[in-house]
Amino acid sequence: MNNSLKNFIFFNSSRHRLRQENMDFAASIPNGALVLDAGAGSQPYRDLLGHTKYESADFEAVDKNYVRSTYICDLKDIPVEDERFDYILFNQVMEHLPEPGRVLRELNRVIKPGGKIIYTGPLFYEEHEIPYDFFRYTQFGLRKLFTEEGFEIDRLDWLEGYFGTSAYQLNRMALYLPVKPSNIARGIKGYILAPILLLVKVFGMIFSIFFHRLELELKYTQKGYPKNYVAILVKKK
């Protein structure tokens, strides 16, 4: 499979939306501002922040690839002084926190008054980074958490539209539906259903690609639900 075909098949509209949101956030940050990437992992957005002073924090305890953090720590206890940072990136982290309120309180402590945070996190996503996967958040849960910990919500929006959510659901069907008869049903029923599920898997992959591409044409938010939310938070002055 050549690279262009592979990129077309495995294209993920949610990652596209996620990077675009972080690009826009990074572009709003003045030159020389001090930025914390909280729960930075592999630091996928560091390349957008070359005009800033970049620091990162992560506990680096999950079995995945990390780029060495400035601070290896629990995010509810970041070893810096009060009001150190001008801006914070907080991407795809909060679902992994057993005490999200305490972490938000800590982020409020380390950011300057008027400082901004970009938050992104899933509403609809499979369990991952096990066993450190604890919560999923509705927009109402997010509003409650953010306001209780001293932030004003400048913006709270769907990260991707329902086309992107549908693409993800179809992709998971293509990956996870069983096709081995004994995994479907007992006896002859399993053999009857196996080719049907195989066909569903094929169509799931095809339509997943279709909906991922459609997501880029239109962010449909009139009905359905997002896969993720995005928020811009401001520390109250």
JSON list of C-alpha atoms in Angstrom, two decimals:
[
{"chain": "A", "resi": 1, "resn": "MET", "atom": "CA", "xyz": [0.00, 0.00, 0.00]},
{"chain": "A", "resi": 2, "resn": "ASN", "atom": "CA", "xyz": [1.53, 3.36, -1.01]},
{"chain": "A", "resi": 3, "resn": "ASN", "atom": "CA", "xyz": [1.67, 6.23, 1.47]},
{"chain": "A", "resi": 4, "resn": "SER", "atom": "CA", "xyz": [-0.98, 8.40, -0.18]},
{"chain": "A", "resi": 5, "resn": "LEU", "atom": "CA", "xyz": [-3.52, 5.54, -0.16]},
{"chain": "A", "resi": 6, "resn": "LYS", "atom": "CA", "xyz": [-2.60, 4.62, 3.41]},
{"chain": "A", "resi": 7, "resn": "ASN", "atom": "CA", "xyz": [-3.02, 8.24, 4.55]},
{"chain": "A", "resi": 8, "resn": "PHE", "atom": "CA", "xyz": [-6.40, 8.40, 2.82]},
{"chain": "A", "resi": 9, "resn": "ILE", "atom": "CA", "xyz": [-7.70, 5.21, 4.45]},
{"chain": "A", "resi": 10, "resn": "PHE", "atom": "CA", "xyz": [-6.44, 5.95, 7.96]},
{"chain": "A", "resi": 11, "resn": "PHE", "atom": "CA", "xyz": [-7.21, 9.68, 7.97]},
{"chain": "A", "resi": 12, "resn": "ASN", "atom": "CA", "xyz": [-8.74, 10.80, 11.28]},
{"chain": "A", "resi": 13, "resn": "SER", "atom": "CA", "xyz": [-10.85, 13.96, 11.17]},
{"chain": "A", "resi": 14, "resn": "SER", "atom": "CA", "xyz": [-10.79, 14.31, 14.97]},
{"chain": "A", "resi": 15, "resn": "ARG", "atom": "CA", "xyz": [-7.00, 14.58, 14.97]},
{"chain": "A", "resi": 16, "resn": "HIS", "atom": "CA", "xyz": [-7.28, 17.14, 12.20]},
{"chain": "A", "resi": 17, "resn": "ARG", "atom": "CA", "xyz": [-9.74, 19.20, 14.26]},
{"chain": "A", "resi": 18, "resn": "LEU", "atom": "CA", "xyz": [-7.60, 18.78, 17.39]},
{"chain": "A", "resi": 19, "resn": "ARG", "atom": "CA", "xyz": [-4.48, 20.06, 15.68]},
{"chain": "A", "resi": 20, "resn": "GLN", "atom": "CA", "xyz": [-6.36, 22.96, 14.11]},
{"chain": "A", "resi": 21, "resn": "GLU", "atom": "CA", "xyz": [-7.72, 24.06, 17.49]},
{"chain": "A", "resi": 22, "resn": "ASN", "atom": "CA", "xyz": [-4.22, 23.96, 18.97]},
{"chain": "A", "resi": 23, "resn": "MET", "atom": "CA", "xyz": [-2.82, 25.82, 15.97]},
{"chain": "A", "resi": 24, "resn": "ASP", "atom": "CA", "xyz": [-5.36, 28.59, 16.49]},
{"chain": "A", "resi": 25, "resn": "PHE", "atom": "CA", "xyz": [-4.64, 28.69, 20.23]},
{"chain": "A", "resi": 26, "resn": "ALA", "atom": "CA", "xyz": [-0.87, 28.78, 19.64]},
{"chain": "A", "resi": 27, "resn": "ALA", "atom": "CA", "xyz": [-1.27, 31.59, 17.11]},
{"chain": "A", "resi": 28, "resn": "SER", "atom": "CA", "xyz": [-3.03, 33.69, 19.76]},
{"chain": "A", "resi": 29, "resn": "ILE", "atom": "CA", "xyz": [-0.08, 33.40, 22.18]},
{"chain": "A", "resi": 30, "resn": "PRO", "atom": "CA", "xyz": [2.36, 36.36, 22.15]},
{"chain": "A", "resi": 31, "resn": "ASN", "atom": "CA", "xyz": [6.06, 35.84, 21.48]},
{"chain": "A", "resi": 32, "resn": "GLY", "atom": "CA", "xyz": [8.00, 34.88, 24.59]},
{"chain": "A", "resi": 33, "resn": "ALA", "atom": "CA", "xyz": [4.99, 33.88, 26.69]},
{"chain": "A", "resi": 34, "resn": "LEU", "atom": "CA", "xyz": [5.59, 31.04, 29.16]},
{"chain": "A", "resi": 35, "resn": "VAL", "atom": "CA", "xyz": [3.46, 28.01, 28.24]},
{"chain": "A", "resi": 36, "resn": "LEU", "atom": "CA", "xyz": [2.83, 24.79, 30.16]},
{"chain": "A", "resi": 37, "resn": "ASP", "atom": "CA", "xyz": [1.84, 21.64, 28.26]},
{"chain": "A", "resi": 38, "resn": "ALA", "atom": "CA", "xyz": [0.02, 19.76, 31.05]},
{"chain": "A", "resi": 39, "resn": "GLY", "atom": "CA", "xyz": [-0.09, 16.01, 30.46]},
{"chain": "A", "resi": 40, "resn": "ALA", "atom": "CA", "xyz": [2.11, 16.52, 27.42]},
{"chain": "A", "resi": 41, "resn": "GLY", "atom": "CA", "xyz": [2.83, 12.87, 26.56]},
{"chain": "A", "resi": 42, "resn": "SER", "atom": "CA", "xyz": [4.69, 12.85, 23.24]},
{"chain": "A", "resi": 43, "resn": "GLN", "atom": "CA", "xyz": [4.34, 16.66, 23.01]},
{"chain": "A", "resi": 44, "resn": "PRO", "atom": "CA", "xyz": [2.51, 16.62, 19.64]},
{"chain": "A", "resi": 45, "resn": "TYR", "atom": "CA", "xyz": [1.92, 20.40, 19.63]},
{"chain": "A", "resi": 46, "resn": "ARG", "atom": "CA", "xyz": [5.35, 21.60, 20.68]},
{"chain": "A", "resi": 47, "resn": "ASP", "atom": "CA", "xyz": [6.20, 22.45, 17.09]},
{"chain": "A", "resi": 48, "resn": "LEU", "atom": "CA", "xyz": [3.40, 25.06, 17.14]},
{"chain": "A", "resi": 49, "resn": "LEU", "atom": "CA", "xyz": [4.99, 26.87, 20.11]},
{"chain": "A", "resi": 50, "resn": "GLY", "atom": "CA", "xyz": [8.46, 27.74, 18.87]},
{"chain": "A", "resi": 51, "resn": "HIS", "atom": "CA", "xyz": [7.77, 31.43, 19.51]},
{"chain": "A", "resi": 52, "resn": "THR", "atom": "CA", "xyz": [7.06, 30.77, 23.21]},
{"chain": "A", "resi": 53, "resn": "LYS", "atom": "CA", "xyz": [8.93, 29.55, 26.27]},
{"chain": "A", "resi": 54, "resn": "TYR", "atom": "CA", "xyz": [7.70, 25.96, 26.45]},
{"chain": "A", "resi": 55, "resn": "GLU", "atom": "CA", "xyz": [7.61, 23.73, 29.53]},
{"chain": "A", "resi": 56, "resn": "SER", "atom": "CA", "xyz": [5.83, 20.40, 30.01]},
{"chain": "A", "resi": 57, "resn": "ALA", "atom": "CA", "xyz": [4.52, 18.24, 32.82]},
{"chain": "A", "resi": 58, "resn": "ASP", "atom": "CA", "xyz": [3.49, 14.58, 32.86]},
{"chain": "A", "resi": 59, "resn": "PHE", "atom": "CA", "xyz": [3.65, 11.68, 35.29]},
{"chain": "A", "resi": 60, "resn": "GLU", "atom": "CA", "xyz": [5.05, 9.44, 32.51]},
{"chain": "A", "resi": 61, "resn": "ALA", "atom": "CA", "xyz": [3.59, 6.25, 34.02]},
{"chain": "A", "resi": 62, "resn": "VAL", "atom": "CA", "xyz": [1.63, 4.83, 31.06]},
{"chain": "A", "resi": 63, "resn": "ASP", "atom": "CA", "xyz": [3.23, 2.31, 28.71]},
{"chain": "A", "resi": 64, "resn": "LYS", "atom": "CA", "xyz": [3.55, 4.63, 25.71]},
{"chain": "A", "resi": 65, "resn": "ASN", "atom": "CA", "xyz": [6.11, 6.88, 24.05]},
{"chain": "A", "resi": 66, "resn": "TYR", "atom": "CA", "xyz": [6.94, 10.09, 25.92]},
{"chain": "A", "resi": 67, "resn": "VAL", "atom": "CA", "xyz": [9.14, 13.04, 25.22]},
{"chain": "A", "resi": 68, "resn": "ARG", "atom": "CA", "xyz": [10.98, 13.84, 28.44]},
{"chain": "A", "resi": 69, "resn": "SER", "atom": "CA", "xyz": [8.97, 16.35, 30.46]},
{"chain": "A", "resi": 70, "resn": "THR", "atom": "CA", "xyz": [10.28, 19.45, 32.16]},
{"chain": "A", "resi": 71, "resn": "TYR", "atom": "CA", "xyz": [8.43, 18.32, 35.30]},
{"chain": "A", "resi": 72, "resn": "ILE", "atom": "CA", "xyz": [7.77, 14.62, 35.91]},
{"chain": "A", "resi": 73, "resn": "CYS", "atom": "CA", "xyz": [4.98, 14.90, 38.43]},
{"chain": "A", "resi": 74, "resn": "ASP", "atom": "CA", "xyz": [1.35, 14.35, 39.30]},
{"chain": "A", "resi": 75, "resn": "LEU", "atom": "CA", "xyz": [-0.64, 17.22, 37.78]},
{"chain": "A", "resi": 76, "resn": "LYS", "atom": "CA", "xyz": [-2.28, 17.97, 41.11]},
{"chain": "A", "resi": 77, "resn": "ASP", "atom": "CA", "xyz": [1.17, 18.87, 42.49]},
{"chain": "A", "resi": 78, "resn": "ILE", "atom": "CA", "xyz": [3.25, 20.71, 39.88]},
{"chain": "A", "resi": 79, "resn": "PRO", "atom": "CA", "xyz": [6.57, 21.83, 41.44]},
{"chain": "A", "resi": 80, "resn": "VAL", "atom": "CA", "xyz": [6.48, 25.50, 40.41]},
{"chain": "A", "resi": 81, "resn": "GLU", "atom": "CA", "xyz": [5.60, 28.79, 42.06]},
{"chain": "A", "resi": 82, "resn": "ASP", "atom": "CA", "xyz": [2.16, 30.39, 41.94]},
{"chain": "A", "resi": 83, "resn": "GLU", "atom": "CA", "xyz": [1.10, 32.20, 38.75]},
{"chain": "A", "resi": 84, "resn": "ARG", "atom": "CA", "xyz": [4.12, 31.05, 36.75]},
{"chain": "A", "resi": 85, "resn": "PHE", "atom": "CA", "xyz": [2.51, 30.44, 33.35]},
{"chain": "A", "resi": 86, "resn": "ASP", "atom": "CA", "xyz": [0.80, 32.70, 30.83]},
{"chain": "A", "resi": 87, "resn": "TYR", "atom": "CA", "xyz": [-0.94, 29.89, 28.90]},
{"chain": "A", "resi": 88, "resn": "ILE", "atom": "CA", "xyz": [-1.61, 26.17, 29.38]},
{"chain": "A", "resi": 89, "resn": "LEU", "atom": "CA", "xyz": [-2.33, 23.32, 26.96]},
{"chain": "A", "resi": 90, "resn": "PHE", "atom": "CA", "xyz": [-4.52, 20.64, 28.53]},
{"chain": "A", "resi": 91, "resn": "ASN", "atom": "CA", "xyz": [-5.30, 18.18, 25.74]},
{"chain": "A", "resi": 92, "resn": "GLN", "atom": "CA", "xyz": [-6.92, 14.76, 26.13]},
{"chain": "A", "resi": 93, "resn": "VAL", "atom": "CA", "xyz": [-5.85, 14.49, 29.77]},
{"chain": "A", "resi": 94, "resn": "MET", "atom": "CA", "xyz": [-8.77, 15.04, 32.12]},
{"chain": "A", "resi": 95, "resn": "GLU", "atom": "CA", "xyz": [-10.44, 11.68, 31.47]},
{"chain": "A", "resi": 96, "resn": "HIS", "atom": "CA", "xyz": [-7.28, 10.07, 32.90]},
{"chain": "A", "resi": 97, "resn": "LEU", "atom": "CA", "xyz": [-7.39, 11.96, 36.20]},
{"chain": "A", "resi": 98, "resn": "PRO", "atom": "CA", "xyz": [-8.96, 10.30, 39.27]},
{"chain": "A", "resi": 99, "resn": "GLU", "atom": "CA", "xyz": [-9.29, 13.73, 40.93]},
{"chain": "A", "resi": 100, "resn": "PRO", "atom": "CA", "xyz": [-9.99, 16.21, 38.11]},
{"chain": "A", "resi": 101, "resn": "GLY", "atom": "CA", "xyz": [-11.12, 18.99, 40.45]},
{"chain": "A", "resi": 102, "resn": "ARG", "atom": "CA", "xyz": [-7.81, 18.97, 42.29]},
{"chain": "A", "resi": 103, "resn": "VAL", "atom": "CA", "xyz": [-5.88, 19.15, 39.02]},
{"chain": "A", "resi": 104, "resn": "LEU", "atom": "CA", "xyz": [-7.97, 22.06, 37.75]},
{"chain": "A", "resi": 105, "resn": "ARG", "atom": "CA", "xyz": [-7.35, 23.80, 41.07]},
{"chain": "A", "resi": 106, "resn": "GLU", "atom": "CA", "xyz": [-3.61, 23.27, 40.59]},
{"chain": "A", "resi": 107, "resn": "LEU", "atom": "CA", "xyz": [-3.73, 24.62, 37.03]},
{"chain": "A", "resi": 108, "resn": "ASN", "atom": "CA", "xyz": [-5.55, 27.64, 38.39]},
{"chain": "A", "resi": 109, "resn": "ARG", "atom": "CA", "xyz": [-2.76, 28.11, 40.91]},
{"chain": "A", "resi": 110, "resn": "VAL", "atom": "CA", "xyz": [0.09, 28.00, 38.41]},
{"chain": "A", "resi": 111, "resn": "ILE", "atom": "CA", "xyz": [-1.47, 30.23, 35.71]},
{"chain": "A", "resi": 112, "resn": "LYS", "atom": "CA", "xyz": [-1.49, 34.01, 35.90]},
{"chain": "A", "resi": 113, "resn": "PRO", "atom": "CA", "xyz": [-4.75, 35.96, 36.30]},
{"chain": "A", "resi": 114, "resn": "GLY", "atom": "CA", "xyz": [-6.21, 36.46, 32.85]},
{"chain": "A", "resi": 115, "resn": "GLY", "atom": "CA", "xyz": [-4.17, 33.51, 31.54]},
{"chain": "A", "resi": 116, "resn": "LYS", "atom": "CA", "xyz": [-5.84, 31.10, 29.12]},
{"chain": "A", "resi": 117, "resn": "ILE", "atom": "CA", "xyz": [-6.10, 27.31, 28.90]},
{"chain": "A", "resi": 118, "resn": "ILE", "atom": "CA", "xyz": [-7.13, 25.18, 25.95]},
{"chain": "A", "resi": 119, "resn": "TYR", "atom": "CA", "xyz": [-8.99, 22.06, 27.08]},
{"chain": "A", "resi": 120, "resn": "THR", "atom": "CA", "xyz": [-9.91, 19.12, 24.88]},
{"chain": "A", "resi": 121, "resn": "GLY", "atom": "CA", "xyz": [-11.35, 15.80, 26.02]},
{"chain": "A", "resi": 122, "resn": "PRO", "atom": "CA", "xyz": [-13.66, 12.99, 24.96]},
{"chain": "A", "resi": 123, "resn": "LEU", "atom": "CA", "xyz": [-17.35, 12.48, 25.46]},
{"chain": "A", "resi": 124, "resn": "PHE", "atom": "CA", "xyz": [-17.50, 9.33, 23.34]},
{"chain": "A", "resi": 125, "resn": "TYR", "atom": "CA", "xyz": [-14.34, 7.22, 23.14]},
{"chain": "A", "resi": 126, "resn": "GLU", "atom": "CA", "xyz": [-13.26, 3.68, 23.98]},
{"chain": "A", "resi": 127, "resn": "GLU", "atom": "CA", "xyz": [-11.28, 2.92, 27.13]},
{"chain": "A", "resi": 128, "resn": "HIS", "atom": "CA", "xyz": [-7.59, 3.65, 26.62]},
{"chain": "A", "resi": 129, "resn": "GLU", "atom": "CA", "xyz": [-4.31, 4.05, 28.52]},
{"chain": "A", "resi": 130, "resn": "ILE", "atom": "CA", "xyz": [-5.65, 1.42, 30.88]},
{"chain": "A", "resi": 131, "resn": "PRO", "atom": "CA", "xyz": [-5.91, 1.47, 33.87]},
{"chain": "A", "resi": 132, "resn": "TYR", "atom": "CA", "xyz": [-5.66, 5.27, 33.88]},
{"chain": "A", "resi": 133, "resn": "ASP", "atom": "CA", "xyz": [-9.01, 5.97, 32.24]},
{"chain": "A", "resi": 134, "resn": "PHE", "atom": "CA", "xyz": [-11.67, 7.18, 34.67]},
{"chain": "A", "resi": 135, "resn": "PHE", "atom": "CA", "xyz": [-14.26, 9.58, 33.25]},
{"chain": "A", "resi": 136, "resn": "ARG", "atom": "CA", "xyz": [-16.15, 10.99, 30.25]},
{"chain": "A", "resi": 137, "resn": "TYR", "atom": "CA", "xyz": [-17.57, 14.52, 30.43]},
{"chain": "A", "resi": 138, "resn": "THR", "atom": "CA", "xyz": [-20.73, 16.15, 29.13]},
{"chain": "A", "resi": 139, "resn": "GLN", "atom": "CA", "xyz": [-20.72, 19.87, 28.43]},
{"chain": "A", "resi": 140, "resn": "PHE", "atom": "CA", "xyz": [-22.66, 20.38, 31.67]},
{"chain": "A", "resi": 141, "resn": "GLY", "atom": "CA", "xyz": [-20.13, 18.44, 33.72]},
{"chain": "A", "resi": 142, "resn": "LEU", "atom": "CA", "xyz": [-17.35, 20.49, 32.17]},
{"chain": "A", "resi": 143, "resn": "ARG", "atom": "CA", "xyz": [-19.06, 23.78, 32.95]},
{"chain": "A", "resi": 144, "resn": "LYS", "atom": "CA", "xyz": [-19.54, 22.72, 36.55]},
{"chain": "A", "resi": 145, "resn": "LEU", "atom": "CA", "xyz": [-15.92, 21.64, 37.02]},
{"chain": "A", "resi": 146, "resn": "PHE", "atom": "CA", "xyz": [-14.40, 24.66, 35.31]},
{"chain": "A", "resi": 147, "resn": "THR", "atom": "CA", "xyz": [-16.48, 27.28, 37.09]},
{"chain": "A", "resi": 148, "resn": "GLU", "atom": "CA", "xyz": [-16.13, 25.63, 40.50]},
{"chain": "A", "resi": 149, "resn": "GLU", "atom": "CA", "xyz": [-12.33, 25.81, 40.19]},
{"chain": "A", "resi": 150, "resn": "GLY", "atom": "CA", "xyz": [-12.19, 29.50, 39.34]},
{"chain": "A", "resi": 151, "resn": "PHE", "atom": "CA", "xyz": [-12.26, 29.65, 35.55]},
{"chain": "A", "resi": 152, "resn": "GLU", "atom": "CA", "xyz": [-14.43, 31.65, 33.21]},
{"chain": "A", "resi": 153, "resn": "ILE", "atom": "CA", "xyz": [-15.45, 29.80, 30.05]},
{"chain": "A", "resi": 154, "resn": "ASP", "atom": "CA", "xyz": [-14.58, 31.90, 27.03]},
{"chain": "A", "resi": 155, "resn": "ARG", "atom": "CA", "xyz": [-15.77, 29.15, 24.68]},
{"chain": "A", "resi": 156, "resn": "LEU", "atom": "CA", "xyz": [-17.13, 25.61, 24.95]},
{"chain": "A", "resi": 157, "resn": "ASP", "atom": "CA", "xyz": [-17.83, 23.80, 21.71]},
{"chain": "A", "resi": 158, "resn": "TRP", "atom": "CA", "xyz": [-17.95, 20.47, 19.93]},
{"chain": "A", "resi": 159, "resn": "LEU", "atom": "CA", "xyz": [-14.44, 19.61, 18.75]},
{"chain": "A", "resi": 160, "resn": "GLU", "atom": "CA", "xyz": [-15.80, 17.74, 15.75]},
{"chain": "A", "resi": 161, "resn": "GLY", "atom": "CA", "xyz": [-19.33, 17.47, 14.38]},
{"chain": "A", "resi": 162, "resn": "TYR", "atom": "CA", "xyz": [-21.53, 14.40, 14.30]},
{"chain": "A", "resi": 163, "resn": "PHE", "atom": "CA", "xyz": [-20.00, 13.27, 11.00]},
{"chain": "A", "resi": 164, "resn": "GLY", "atom": "CA", "xyz": [-16.70, 12.85, 12.85]},
{"chain": "A", "resi": 165, "resn": "THR", "atom": "CA", "xyz": [-18.40, 10.93, 15.66]},
{"chain": "A", "resi": 166, "resn": "SER", "atom": "CA", "xyz": [-20.12, 8.67, 13.12]},
{"chain": "A", "resi": 167, "resn": "ALA", "atom": "CA", "xyz": [-16.81, 8.04, 11.36]},
{"chain": "A", "resi": 168, "resn": "TYR", "atom": "CA", "xyz": [-15.29, 6.89, 14.65]},
{"chain": "A", "resi": 169, "resn": "GLN", "atom": "CA", "xyz": [-18.22, 4.55, 15.42]},
{"chain": "A", "resi": 170, "resn": "LEU", "atom": "CA", "xyz": [-18.01, 3.00, 11.95]},
{"chain": "A", "resi": 171, "resn": "ASN", "atom": "CA", "xyz": [-14.25, 2.56, 12.27]},
{"chain": "A", "resi": 172, "resn": "ARG", "atom": "CA", "xyz": [-14.63, 0.74, 15.60]},
{"chain": "A", "resi": 173, "resn": "MET", "atom": "CA", "xyz": [-17.26, -1.55, 14.04]},
{"chain": "A", "resi": 174, "resn": "ALA", "atom": "CA", "xyz": [-14.81, -2.37, 11.24]},
{"chain": "A", "resi": 175, "resn": "LEU", "atom": "CA", "xyz": [-12.10, -3.17, 13.78]},
{"chain": "A", "resi": 176, "resn": "TYR", "atom": "CA", "xyz": [-13.99, -5.01, 16.51]},
{"chain": "A", "resi": 177, "resn": "LEU", "atom": "CA", "xyz": [-16.99, -6.88, 15.11]},
{"chain": "A", "resi": 178, "resn": "PRO", "atom": "CA", "xyz": [-16.20, -10.62, 15.27]},
{"chain": "A", "resi": 179, "resn": "VAL", "atom": "CA", "xyz": [-16.18, -12.77, 12.14]},
{"chain": "A", "resi": 180, "resn": "LYS", "atom": "CA", "xyz": [-15.22, -16.13, 13.64]},
{"chain": "A", "resi": 181, "resn": "PRO", "atom": "CA", "xyz": [-18.47, -18.14, 13.87]},
{"chain": "A", "resi": 182, "resn": "SER", "atom": "CA", "xyz": [-17.77, -19.45, 17.38]},
{"chain": "A", "resi": 183, "resn": "ASN", "atom": "CA", "xyz": [-17.40, -15.85, 18.61]},
{"chain": "A", "resi": 184, "resn": "ILE", "atom": "CA", "xyz": [-20.77, -14.83, 17.20]},
{"chain": "A", "resi": 185, "resn": "ALA", "atom": "CA", "xyz": [-23.29, -17.53, 18.07]},
{"chain": "A", "resi": 186, "resn": "ARG", "atom": "CA", "xyz": [-23.56, -21.24, 18.73]},
{"chain": "A", "resi": 187, "resn": "GLY", "atom": "CA", "xyz": [-23.97, -23.79, 15.98]},
{"chain": "A", "resi": 188, "resn": "ILE", "atom": "CA", "xyz": [-25.15, -23.01, 12.49]},
{"chain": "A", "resi": 189, "resn": "LYS", "atom": "CA", "xyz": [-26.29, -19.52, 13.47]},
{"chain": "A", "resi": 190, "resn": "GLY", "atom": "CA", "xyz": [-22.66, -18.44, 13.88]},
{"chain": "A", "resi": 191, "resn": "TYR", "atom": "CA", "xyz": [-21.79, -19.65, 10.37]},
{"chain": "A", "resi": 192, "resn": "ILE", "atom": "CA", "xyz": [-24.80, -17.83, 8.91]},
{"chain": "A", "resi": 193, "resn": "LEU", "atom": "CA", "xyz": [-24.02, -14.57, 10.65]},
{"chain": "A", "resi": 194, "resn": "ALA", "atom": "CA", "xyz": [-20.24, -14.58, 10.07]},
{"chain": "A", "resi": 195, "resn": "PRO", "atom": "CA", "xyz": [-20.33, -13.47, 6.40]},
{"chain": "A", "resi": 196, "resn": "ILE", "atom": "CA", "xyz": [-22.96, -10.83, 7.24]},
{"chain": "A", "resi": 197, "resn": "LEU", "atom": "CA", "xyz": [-20.74, -9.33, 9.93]},
{"chain": "A", "resi": 198, "resn": "LEU", "atom": "CA", "xyz": [-17.75, -9.48, 7.59]},
{"chain": "A", "resi": 199, "resn": "LEU", "atom": "CA", "xyz": [-19.75, -7.47, 5.07]},
{"chain": "A", "resi": 200, "resn": "VAL", "atom": "CA", "xyz": [-20.72, -4.99, 7.81]},
{"chain": "A", "resi": 201, "resn": "LYS", "atom": "CA", "xyz": [-17.02, -4.61, 8.72]},
{"chain": "A", "resi": 202, "resn": "VAL", "atom": "CA", "xyz": [-16.11, -3.83, 5.11]},
{"chain": "A", "resi": 203, "resn": "PHE", "atom": "CA", "xyz": [-18.89, -1.30, 4.75]},
{"chain": "A", "resi": 204, "resn": "GLY", "atom": "CA", "xyz": [-17.97, 0.16, 8.15]},
{"chain": "A", "resi": 205, "resn": "MET", "atom": "CA", "xyz": [-14.44, 0.89, 6.96]},
{"chain": "A", "resi": 206, "resn": "ILE", "atom": "CA", "xyz": [-15.62, 2.36, 3.65]},
{"chain": "A", "resi": 207, "resn": "PHE", "atom": "CA", "xyz": [-18.21, 4.61, 5.27]},
{"chain": "A", "resi": 208, "resn": "SER", "atom": "CA", "xyz": [-15.80, 5.57, 8.05]},
{"chain": "A", "resi": 209, "resn": "ILE", "atom": "CA", "xyz": [-13.50, 7.04, 5.39]},
{"chain": "A", "resi": 210, "resn": "PHE", "atom": "CA", "xyz": [-16.49, 8.75, 3.78]},
{"chain": "A", "resi": 211, "resn": "PHE", "atom": "CA", "xyz": [-17.67, 10.37, 7.03]},
{"chain": "A", "resi": 212, "resn": "HIS", "atom": "CA", "xyz": [-14.15, 11.44, 8.07]},
{"chain": "A", "resi": 213, "resn": "ARG", "atom": "CA", "xyz": [-13.85, 13.27, 4.74]},
{"chain": "A", "resi": 214, "resn": "LEU", "atom": "CA", "xyz": [-17.36, 14.67, 5.04]},
{"chain": "A", "resi": 215, "resn": "GLU", "atom": "CA", "xyz": [-16.47, 16.06, 8.48]},
{"chain": "A", "resi": 216, "resn": "LEU", "atom": "CA", "xyz": [-13.91, 18.34, 6.84]},
{"chain": "A", "resi": 217, "resn": "GLU", "atom": "CA", "xyz": [-16.54, 19.70, 4.48]},
{"chain": "A", "resi": 218, "resn": "LEU", "atom": "CA", "xyz": [-19.08, 20.48, 7.21]},
{"chain": "A", "resi": 219, "resn": "LYS", "atom": "CA", "xyz": [-18.96, 20.45, 11.00]},
{"chain": "A", "resi": 220, "resn": "TYR", "atom": "CA", "xyz": [-22.55, 19.29, 11.56]},
{"chain": "A", "resi": 221, "resn": "THR", "atom": "CA", "xyz": [-23.75, 20.14, 15.09]},
{"chain": "A", "resi": 222, "resn": "GLN", "atom": "CA", "xyz": [-27.53, 20.49, 14.75]},
{"chain": "A", "resi": 223, "resn": "LYS", "atom": "CA", "xyz": [-28.19, 16.98, 16.11]},
{"chain": "A", "resi": 224, "resn": "GLY", "atom": "CA", "xyz": [-26.22, 14.05, 17.49]},
{"chain": "A", "resi": 225, "resn": "TYR", "atom": "CA", "xyz": [-23.23, 14.52, 19.77]},
{"chain": "A", "resi": 226, "resn": "PRO", "atom": "CA", "xyz": [-19.50, 15.17, 19.51]},
{"chain": "A", "resi": 227, "resn": "LYS", "atom": "CA", "xyz": [-16.72, 12.70, 20.05]},
{"chain": "A", "resi": 228, "resn": "ASN", "atom": "CA", "xyz": [-14.83, 15.42, 21.99]},
{"chain": "A", "resi": 229, "resn": "TYR", "atom": "CA", "xyz": [-15.37, 18.86, 23.46]},
{"chain": "A", "resi": 230, "resn": "VAL", "atom": "CA", "xyz": [-13.02, 21.84, 23.22]},
{"chain": "A", "resi": 231, "resn": "ALA", "atom": "CA", "xyz": [-12.97, 24.75, 25.64]},
{"chain": "A", "resi": 232, "resn": "ILE", "atom": "CA", "xyz": [-11.01, 27.95, 26.12]},
{"chain": "A", "resi": 233, "resn": "LEU", "atom": "CA", "xyz": [-10.80, 28.86, 29.82]},
{"chain": "A", "resi": 234, "resn": "VAL", "atom": "CA", "xyz": [-9.66, 32.11, 31.43]},
{"chain": "A", "resi": 235, "resn": "LYS", "atom": "CA", "xyz": [-8.44, 32.47, 34.99]},
{"chain": "A", "resi": 236, "resn": "LYS", "atom": "CA", "xyz": [-10.50, 35.13, 36.72]},
{"chain": "A", "resi": 237, "resn": "LYS", "atom": "CA", "xyz": [-8.57, 38.31, 37.47]}
]
